[in-house]
Each structure stands twice: as structure tokens, then as C-alpha cells.
Amino acid sequence: MLTVNSIKNGIVIDHIKAGLGIKIFKILELDKINSAVCLLMNVQSKKLGKKDIIKIENVVDIDFTILGILDPNITINVIKDEVIVEKKKLKLPERVENILRCKNPRCVTSIEKYIDQVFYLVDSKKGEYRCMYCDEIYALSEV
Ligand SMILES: [Zn+2]
């Protein structure tokens, strides 16, 4: 079995809900980076039953903010010289742009497609966001 230690320097995105790995791979555009990347699917996990893992070699400057919206249980380990030097816990971003779509048909963003979709976090426990333009609430649990 592959372990965290199999990369010397880089990032391991762990505890991804099984099946979500490929989506994250696409969202982070990992197919476009030059480093070695590996996506492990359906790895046995005590916590989740099955999970996906993504390992990226030698890259540290990736914006992981979006992962907090997809699945806040994901953990990000930064590996240096085969040792985990940092564990990043994801949290919901305060402001999200062009990720969530407002469901209010009368919202300006529904009418004018070129306007950026901007949401602000209003309740991190419930995962609720508010549209900047029309105050419509968007709950992540509805995704
Ligand atoms: Zn709106």
C-alpha cells in the first residue's frame, strides 16, 4: 500500500470523501501542473470507510480555500523530507467568488450573467452563505 512517506516533499490531501477526489483533481486543475500528482481512490479508512487521497509532489502554493466548501473534513498535510511539517485544517472561506450560484431568479446575477457571484459566510456551523446582491441564503447542505 502507498503511504504518505512515498513522497519526499509536497502536499497530501487526505480524508477526501470517496468519489470526490476526481472532482477536486479537476477543480484544482491538477492535470495542468508540472509536478508529479497521484490520485488514490477508495483507500480503506477507519474514519470514513473509504476515502480518496491526492498527493502532489513539490508544490505548496495552491489555493485550497475551495475545498472547505466541498468537504470541510478534508485534511491537508505539507510534507518536507518525508515528514509532515504542517497539517492544515480546512474551514469555510469568509467570501466565495464564482463557486456558488444564487438561486433567486430575480437576483441581478441571475439576470446579468457577466456579474461575479459573490457570497459571504453568515453561519459557519450550518454552512450558510448570503448572496452579496440580494441577501438570498445559500446552504451548503443543499448542494
Ligand atoms: Zn442573489
PDB file of C-alpha atoms and ligand atoms in Angstrom:
ATOM      1  CA  MET A   1       0.000   0.000   0.000  1.00  0.00           C
ATOM      2  CA  LEU A   2       1.127   3.529  -0.763  1.00  0.00           C
ATOM      3  CA  THR A   3       1.851   5.685   2.236  1.00  0.00           C
ATOM      4  CA  VAL A   4       2.307   9.364   2.960  1.00  0.00           C
ATOM      5  CA  ASN A   5       6.011   8.728   3.080  1.00  0.00           C
ATOM      6  CA  SER A   6       6.058   7.835  -0.559  1.00  0.00           C
ATOM      7  CA  ILE A   7       6.533  11.493  -1.384  1.00  0.00           C
ATOM      8  CA  LYS A   8       9.515  13.394  -0.125  1.00  0.00           C
ATOM      9  CA  ASN A   9       8.298  16.950  -0.468  1.00  0.00           C
ATOM     10  CA  GLY A  10       4.875  18.163  -1.347  1.00  0.00           C
ATOM     11  CA  ILE A  11       1.266  18.022  -0.313  1.00  0.00           C
ATOM     12  CA  VAL A  12      -1.070  15.225   0.631  1.00  0.00           C
ATOM     13  CA  ILE A  13      -4.768  15.962   0.530  1.00  0.00           C
ATOM     14  CA  ASP A  14      -6.266  13.341   2.804  1.00  0.00           C
ATOM     15  CA  HIS A  15      -9.677  12.205   4.091  1.00  0.00           C
ATOM     16  CA  ILE A  16     -11.416  13.101   0.876  1.00  0.00           C
ATOM     17  CA  LYS A  17     -14.835  11.528   0.705  1.00  0.00           C
ATOM     18  CA  ALA A  18     -14.616   8.576  -1.694  1.00  0.00           C
ATOM     19  CA  GLY A  19     -15.589   9.698  -5.174  1.00  0.00           C
ATOM     20  CA  LEU A  20     -14.846  13.353  -4.542  1.00  0.00           C
ATOM     21  CA  GLY A  21     -11.148  13.017  -5.363  1.00  0.00           C
ATOM     22  CA  ILE A  22     -11.600  13.221  -9.101  1.00  0.00           C
ATOM     23  CA  LYS A  23     -13.744  16.337  -8.745  1.00  0.00           C
ATOM     24  CA  ILE A  24     -11.114  18.022  -6.581  1.00  0.00           C
ATOM     25  CA  PHE A  25      -8.473  16.983  -9.068  1.00  0.00           C
ATOM     26  CA  LYS A  26     -10.372  18.889 -11.759  1.00  0.00           C
ATOM     27  CA  ILE A  27     -11.260  21.907  -9.633  1.00  0.00           C
ATOM     28  CA  LEU A  28      -7.647  22.432  -8.534  1.00  0.00           C
ATOM     29  CA  GLU A  29      -6.619  21.882 -12.172  1.00  0.00           C
ATOM     30  CA  LEU A  30      -4.023  19.326 -11.131  1.00  0.00           C
ATOM     31  CA  ASP A  31      -3.932  17.994 -14.682  1.00  0.00           C
ATOM     32  CA  LYS A  32      -2.298  21.271 -15.680  1.00  0.00           C
ATOM     33  CA  ILE A  33       0.563  21.424 -13.191  1.00  0.00           C
ATOM     34  CA  ASN A  34       4.040  20.146 -13.971  1.00  0.00           C
ATOM     35  CA  SER A  35       4.635  18.182 -10.785  1.00  0.00           C
ATOM     36  CA  ALA A  36       4.007  14.532 -10.196  1.00  0.00           C
ATOM     37  CA  VAL A  37       0.455  14.083  -8.992  1.00  0.00           C
ATOM     38  CA  CYS A  38      -1.320  10.996  -7.868  1.00  0.00           C
ATOM     39  CA  LEU A  39      -4.934  10.334  -7.093  1.00  0.00           C
ATOM     40  CA  LEU A  40      -5.686   7.339  -4.921  1.00  0.00           C
ATOM     41  CA  MET A  41      -9.272   6.215  -4.907  1.00  0.00           C
ATOM     42  CA  ASN A  42     -11.221   4.046  -2.473  1.00  0.00           C
ATOM     43  CA  VAL A  43      -8.438   3.741   0.074  1.00  0.00           C
ATOM     44  CA  GLN A  44      -9.504   1.967   3.275  1.00  0.00           C
ATOM     45  CA  SER A  45     -10.058   4.407   6.115  1.00  0.00           C
ATOM     46  CA  LYS A  46     -11.015   3.795   9.720  1.00  0.00           C
ATOM     47  CA  LYS A  47     -12.819   7.103   9.886  1.00  0.00           C
ATOM     48  CA  LEU A  48     -14.625   7.159   6.562  1.00  0.00           C
ATOM     49  CA  GLY A  49     -14.753   3.547   5.452  1.00  0.00           C
ATOM     50  CA  LYS A  50     -13.367   4.517   2.082  1.00  0.00           C
ATOM     51  CA  LYS A  51     -11.580   7.684   1.112  1.00  0.00           C
ATOM     52  CA  ASP A  52      -9.665   9.303  -1.702  1.00  0.00           C
ATOM     53  CA  ILE A  53      -6.187  10.780  -1.347  1.00  0.00           C
ATOM     54  CA  ILE A  54      -4.331  13.170  -3.621  1.00  0.00           C
ATOM     55  CA  LYS A  55      -0.564  13.547  -3.484  1.00  0.00           C
ATOM     56  CA  ILE A  56       1.231  16.387  -5.172  1.00  0.00           C
ATOM     57  CA  GLU A  57       4.978  16.494  -5.359  1.00  0.00           C
ATOM     58  CA  ASN A  58       6.951  19.673  -4.721  1.00  0.00           C
ATOM     59  CA  VAL A  59       4.060  22.093  -4.970  1.00  0.00           C
ATOM     60  CA  VAL A  60       2.959  24.082  -1.962  1.00  0.00           C
ATOM     61  CA  ASP A  61       1.355  27.230  -3.303  1.00  0.00           C
ATOM     62  CA  ILE A  62      -2.079  26.000  -4.215  1.00  0.00           C
ATOM     63  CA  ASP A  63      -5.198  27.778  -3.032  1.00  0.00           C
ATOM     64  CA  PHE A  64      -7.159  25.157  -1.116  1.00  0.00           C
ATOM     65  CA  THR A  65      -9.898  27.503   0.086  1.00  0.00           C
ATOM     66  CA  ILE A  66     -12.464  25.966  -2.206  1.00  0.00           C
ATOM     67  CA  LEU A  67     -12.029  22.535  -0.623  1.00  0.00           C
ATOM     68  CA  GLY A  68     -13.605  23.838   2.567  1.00  0.00           C
ATOM     69  CA  ILE A  69     -16.851  24.267   0.676  1.00  0.00           C
ATOM     70  CA  LEU A  70     -16.719  20.869  -1.000  1.00  0.00           C
ATOM     71  CA  ASP A  71     -15.870  18.914   2.128  1.00  0.00           C
ATOM     72  CA  PRO A  72     -14.656  20.545   5.367  1.00  0.00           C
ATOM     73  CA  ASN A  73     -13.365  17.198   6.701  1.00  0.00           C
ATOM     74  CA  ILE A  74     -10.534  17.103   4.202  1.00  0.00           C
ATOM     75  CA  THR A  75      -7.080  17.467   5.732  1.00  0.00           C
ATOM     76  CA  ILE A  76      -4.031  18.857   4.004  1.00  0.00           C
ATOM     77  CA  ASN A  77      -0.593  17.682   5.050  1.00  0.00           C
ATOM     78  CA  VAL A  78       2.524  19.514   3.993  1.00  0.00           C
ATOM     79  CA  ILE A  79       5.451  17.110   3.660  1.00  0.00           C
ATOM     80  CA  LYS A  80       9.080  18.098   3.905  1.00  0.00           C
ATOM     81  CA  ASP A  81      11.847  15.498   3.796  1.00  0.00           C
ATOM     82  CA  GLU A  82       9.268  12.743   4.247  1.00  0.00           C
ATOM     83  CA  VAL A  83       7.917  14.279   7.443  1.00  0.00           C
ATOM     84  CA  ILE A  84       4.583  16.023   7.946  1.00  0.00           C
ATOM     85  CA  VAL A  85       5.584  19.549   8.899  1.00  0.00           C
ATOM     86  CA  GLU A  86       2.157  21.114   8.760  1.00  0.00           C
ATOM     87  CA  LYS A  87      -1.447  19.976   8.946  1.00  0.00           C
ATOM     88  CA  LYS A  88      -3.895  22.417   7.512  1.00  0.00           C
ATOM     89  CA  LYS A  89      -7.448  22.186   8.724  1.00  0.00           C
ATOM     90  CA  LEU A  90      -9.905  23.453   6.221  1.00  0.00           C
ATOM     91  CA  LYS A  91     -12.540  25.916   7.195  1.00  0.00           C
ATOM     92  CA  LEU A  92     -15.233  27.655   5.292  1.00  0.00           C
ATOM     93  CA  PRO A  93     -13.979  30.738   3.488  1.00  0.00           C
ATOM     94  CA  GLU A  94     -15.477  34.099   4.515  1.00  0.00           C
ATOM     95  CA  ARG A  95     -16.021  35.129   0.934  1.00  0.00           C
ATOM     96  CA  VAL A  96     -16.500  32.980  -2.135  1.00  0.00           C
ATOM     97  CA  GLU A  97     -16.483  34.159  -5.672  1.00  0.00           C
ATOM     98  CA  ASN A  98     -17.938  32.321  -8.650  1.00  0.00           C
ATOM     99  CA  ILE A  99     -18.322  28.990  -6.897  1.00  0.00           C
ATOM    100  CA  LEU A 100     -21.852  29.143  -5.539  1.00  0.00           C
ATOM    101  CA  ARG A 101     -24.703  30.248  -7.754  1.00  0.00           C
ATOM    102  CA  CYS A 102     -27.545  32.364  -6.466  1.00  0.00           C
ATOM    103  CA  LYS A 103     -30.883  30.596  -6.761  1.00  0.00           C
ATOM    104  CA  ASN A 104     -33.002  33.710  -6.643  1.00  0.00           C
ATOM    105  CA  PRO A 105     -34.348  34.154 -10.192  1.00  0.00           C
ATOM    106  CA  ARG A 106     -34.758  37.899  -9.612  1.00  0.00           C
ATOM    107  CA  CYS A 107     -31.168  38.338  -8.415  1.00  0.00           C
ATOM    108  CA  VAL A 108     -29.018  40.561 -10.596  1.00  0.00           C
ATOM    109  CA  THR A 109     -26.534  37.698 -11.009  1.00  0.00           C
ATOM    110  CA  SER A 110     -29.279  35.504 -12.464  1.00  0.00           C
ATOM    111  CA  ILE A 111     -30.179  38.180 -14.998  1.00  0.00           C
ATOM    112  CA  GLU A 112     -26.758  39.579 -15.853  1.00  0.00           C
ATOM    113  CA  LYS A 113     -24.521  36.570 -16.425  1.00  0.00           C
ATOM    114  CA  TYR A 114     -21.264  38.509 -16.510  1.00  0.00           C
ATOM    115  CA  ILE A 115     -21.586  39.689 -12.895  1.00  0.00           C
ATOM    116  CA  ASP A 116     -19.399  37.848 -10.386  1.00  0.00           C
ATOM    117  CA  GLN A 117     -21.261  35.577  -7.990  1.00  0.00           C
ATOM    118  CA  VAL A 118     -20.173  36.771  -4.568  1.00  0.00           C
ATOM    119  CA  PHE A 119     -21.273  35.158  -1.310  1.00  0.00           C
ATOM    120  CA  TYR A 120     -20.381  35.889   2.302  1.00  0.00           C
ATOM    121  CA  LEU A 121     -20.335  33.341   5.092  1.00  0.00           C
ATOM    122  CA  VAL A 122     -23.108  34.010   7.618  1.00  0.00           C
ATOM    123  CA  ASP A 123     -23.156  30.787   9.644  1.00  0.00           C
ATOM    124  CA  SER A 124     -20.125  28.505   9.623  1.00  0.00           C
ATOM    125  CA  LYS A 125     -21.863  25.780  11.699  1.00  0.00           C
ATOM    126  CA  LYS A 126     -24.759  25.458   9.315  1.00  0.00           C
ATOM    127  CA  GLY A 127     -22.631  26.285   6.295  1.00  0.00           C
ATOM    128  CA  GLU A 128     -24.785  29.178   5.199  1.00  0.00           C
ATOM    129  CA  TYR A 129     -23.776  31.852   2.760  1.00  0.00           C
ATOM    130  CA  ARG A 130     -25.523  35.056   1.798  1.00  0.00           C
ATOM    131  CA  CYS A 131     -25.620  36.483  -1.709  1.00  0.00           C
ATOM    132  CA  MET A 132     -23.962  39.889  -1.758  1.00  0.00           C
ATOM    133  CA  TYR A 133     -26.562  41.300  -4.127  1.00  0.00           C
ATOM    134  CA  CYS A 134     -29.934  40.021  -2.972  1.00  0.00           C
ATOM    135  CA  ASP A 135     -29.303  38.511   0.512  1.00  0.00           C
ATOM    136  CA  GLU A 136     -30.579  35.114  -0.613  1.00  0.00           C
ATOM    137  CA  ILE A 137     -29.249  32.410   1.742  1.00  0.00           C
ATOM    138  CA  TYR A 138     -27.384  29.520   0.255  1.00  0.00           C
ATOM    139  CA  ALA A 139     -26.948  26.464   2.494  1.00  0.00           C
ATOM    140  CA  LEU A 140     -24.101  24.136   1.580  1.00  0.00           C
ATOM    141  CA  SER A 141     -26.096  21.132   2.802  1.00  0.00           C
ATOM    142  CA  GLU A 142     -28.414  21.666  -0.157  1.00  0.00           C
ATOM    143  CA  VAL A 143     -25.591  21.146  -2.655  1.00  0.00           C
TER     144      VAL A 143
HETATM  145 ZN    ZN B   1     -28.507  36.800  -5.323  1.00  0.00          ZN
END
